[in-house]
mmCIF file of C-alpha atoms in Angstrom:
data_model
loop_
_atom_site.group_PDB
_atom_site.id
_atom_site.type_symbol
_atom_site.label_atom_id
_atom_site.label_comp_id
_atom_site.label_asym_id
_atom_site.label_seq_id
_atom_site.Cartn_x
_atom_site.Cartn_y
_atom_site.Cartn_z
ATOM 1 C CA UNK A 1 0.000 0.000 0.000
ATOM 2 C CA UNK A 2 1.459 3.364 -0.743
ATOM 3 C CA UNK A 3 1.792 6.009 1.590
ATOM 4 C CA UNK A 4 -1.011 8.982 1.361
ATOM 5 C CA UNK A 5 0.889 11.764 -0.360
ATOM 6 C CA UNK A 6 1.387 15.155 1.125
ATOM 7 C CA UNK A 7 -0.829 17.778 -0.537
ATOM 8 C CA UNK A 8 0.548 21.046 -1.303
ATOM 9 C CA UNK A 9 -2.177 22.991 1.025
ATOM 10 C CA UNK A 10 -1.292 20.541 3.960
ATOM 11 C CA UNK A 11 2.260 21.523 3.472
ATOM 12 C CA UNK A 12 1.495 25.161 2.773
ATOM 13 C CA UNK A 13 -0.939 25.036 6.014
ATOM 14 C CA UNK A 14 1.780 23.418 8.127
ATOM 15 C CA UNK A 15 4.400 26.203 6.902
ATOM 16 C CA UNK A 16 2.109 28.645 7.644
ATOM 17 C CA UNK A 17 1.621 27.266 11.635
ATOM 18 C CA UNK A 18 5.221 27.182 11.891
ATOM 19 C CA UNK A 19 5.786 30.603 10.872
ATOM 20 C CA UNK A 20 2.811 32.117 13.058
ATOM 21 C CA UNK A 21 4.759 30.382 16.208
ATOM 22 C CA UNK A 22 7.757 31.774 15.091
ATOM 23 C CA UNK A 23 6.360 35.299 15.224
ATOM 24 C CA UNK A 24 4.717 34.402 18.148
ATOM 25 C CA UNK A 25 7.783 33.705 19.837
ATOM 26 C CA UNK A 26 9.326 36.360 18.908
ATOM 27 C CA UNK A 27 6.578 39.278 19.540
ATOM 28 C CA UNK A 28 6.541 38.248 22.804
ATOM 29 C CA UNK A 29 10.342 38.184 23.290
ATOM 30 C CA UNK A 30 11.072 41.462 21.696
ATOM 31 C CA UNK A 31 10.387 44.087 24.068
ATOM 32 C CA UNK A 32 10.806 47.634 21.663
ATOM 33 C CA UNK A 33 14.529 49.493 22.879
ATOM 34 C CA UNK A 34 15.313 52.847 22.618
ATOM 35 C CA UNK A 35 17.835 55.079 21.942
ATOM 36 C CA UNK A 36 18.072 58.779 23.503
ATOM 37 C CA UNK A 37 19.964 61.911 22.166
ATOM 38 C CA UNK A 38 20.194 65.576 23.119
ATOM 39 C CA UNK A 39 19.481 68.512 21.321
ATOM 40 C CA UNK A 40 19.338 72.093 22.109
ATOM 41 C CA UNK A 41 19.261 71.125 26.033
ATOM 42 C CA UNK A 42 16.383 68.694 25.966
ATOM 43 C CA UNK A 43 16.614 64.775 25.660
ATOM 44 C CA UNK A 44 15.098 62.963 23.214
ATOM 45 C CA UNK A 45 14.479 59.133 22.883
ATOM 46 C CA UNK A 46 12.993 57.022 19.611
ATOM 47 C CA UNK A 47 12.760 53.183 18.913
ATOM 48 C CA UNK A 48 15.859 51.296 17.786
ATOM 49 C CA UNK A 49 14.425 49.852 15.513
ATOM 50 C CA UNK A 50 12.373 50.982 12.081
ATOM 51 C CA UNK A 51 9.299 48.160 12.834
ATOM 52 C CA UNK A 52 8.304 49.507 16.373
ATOM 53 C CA UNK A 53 8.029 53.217 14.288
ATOM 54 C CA UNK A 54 3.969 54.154 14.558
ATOM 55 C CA UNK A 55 2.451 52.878 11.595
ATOM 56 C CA UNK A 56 0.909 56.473 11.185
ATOM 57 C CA UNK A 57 4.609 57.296 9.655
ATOM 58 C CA UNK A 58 2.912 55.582 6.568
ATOM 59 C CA UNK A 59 0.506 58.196 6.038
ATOM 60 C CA UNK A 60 2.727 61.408 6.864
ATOM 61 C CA UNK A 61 2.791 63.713 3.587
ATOM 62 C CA UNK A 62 6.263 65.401 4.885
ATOM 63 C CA UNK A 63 9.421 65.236 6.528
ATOM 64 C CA UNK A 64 8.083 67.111 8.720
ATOM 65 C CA UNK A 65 4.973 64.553 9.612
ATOM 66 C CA UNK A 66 7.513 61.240 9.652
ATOM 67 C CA UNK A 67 9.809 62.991 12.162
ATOM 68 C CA UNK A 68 6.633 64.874 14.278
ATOM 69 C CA UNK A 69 5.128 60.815 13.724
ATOM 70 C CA UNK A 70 8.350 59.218 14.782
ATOM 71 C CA UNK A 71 9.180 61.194 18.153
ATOM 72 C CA UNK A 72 5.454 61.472 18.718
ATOM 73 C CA UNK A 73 3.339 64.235 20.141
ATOM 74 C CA UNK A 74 4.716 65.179 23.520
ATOM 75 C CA UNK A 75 8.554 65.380 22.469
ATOM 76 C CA UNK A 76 7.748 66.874 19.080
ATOM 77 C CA UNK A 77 5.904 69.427 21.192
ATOM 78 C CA UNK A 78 8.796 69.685 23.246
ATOM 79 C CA UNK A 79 10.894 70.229 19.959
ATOM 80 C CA UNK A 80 9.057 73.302 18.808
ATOM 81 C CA UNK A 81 8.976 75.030 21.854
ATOM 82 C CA UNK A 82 12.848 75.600 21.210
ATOM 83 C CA UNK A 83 11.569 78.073 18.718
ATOM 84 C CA UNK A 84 13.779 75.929 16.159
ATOM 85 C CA UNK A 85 15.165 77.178 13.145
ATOM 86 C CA UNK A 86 14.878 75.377 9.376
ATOM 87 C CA UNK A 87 18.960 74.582 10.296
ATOM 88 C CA UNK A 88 17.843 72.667 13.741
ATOM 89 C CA UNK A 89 15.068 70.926 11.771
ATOM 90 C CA UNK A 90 17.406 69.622 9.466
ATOM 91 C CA UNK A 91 20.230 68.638 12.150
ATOM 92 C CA UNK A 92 17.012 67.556 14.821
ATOM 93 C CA UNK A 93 15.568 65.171 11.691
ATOM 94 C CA UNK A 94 18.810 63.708 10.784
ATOM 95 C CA UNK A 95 19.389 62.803 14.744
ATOM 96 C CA UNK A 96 16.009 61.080 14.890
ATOM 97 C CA UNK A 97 16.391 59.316 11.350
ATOM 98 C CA UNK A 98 20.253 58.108 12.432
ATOM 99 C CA UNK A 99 18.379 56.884 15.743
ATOM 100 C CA UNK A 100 16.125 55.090 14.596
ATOM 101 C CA UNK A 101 17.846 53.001 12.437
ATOM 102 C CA UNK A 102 16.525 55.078 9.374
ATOM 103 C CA UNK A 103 19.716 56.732 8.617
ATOM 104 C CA UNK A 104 21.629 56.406 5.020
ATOM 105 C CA UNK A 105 24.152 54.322 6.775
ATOM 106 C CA UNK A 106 21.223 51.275 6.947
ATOM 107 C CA UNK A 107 21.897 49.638 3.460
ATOM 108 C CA UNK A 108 18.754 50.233 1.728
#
């Protein structure tokens, strides 16, 4: 008697378990870190990493919007009450890009 053959949707299906529990796992594990710089007196902090960015930065129609999305409302709040100039955007933007793991240095 021959052995029942695999089908490609139980395969596919079983792929697909393995891969979910491997996310899982990992979700769960991976606790968002990050990483805090200083401008113009104040501290700053952003995630390490580009996947814990809000998913809003998606959506932003600006620099402007990705960094405001990125640092999020308080600190970008906290940014333009140092009355910044379109220099400290610049240098404040390429701090939070470098940061969080945005910067040209990542290999894109």
């Amino acid at each position: 008697m021959a052995a029942p053959r695999k089908t490609a949707a139980s395969k596919t299906s079983l792929a697909a378990k393995q891969a979910e529990a491997t996310h899982n796992e990992k979700t769960e594990d991976e606790t968002p870190e990050f990483a805090t710089f200083e401008f113009k007196g104040e501290t700053y902090e952003v995630p390490t990493d580009p996947l814990d960015i809000p998913m809003d930065v998606a959506y932003a129609e600006s620099e402007m919007d990705v960094i405001e999305v990125i640092v999020g409302p308080e600190q970008w709040e906290k940014f333009r009450n140092t009355r910044p100039t379109i220099r400290d955007f610049r240098k404040f933007s390429e701090l939070v890009l470098e940061k969080s793991g945005q910067g040209e240095d990542e290999g894109n």
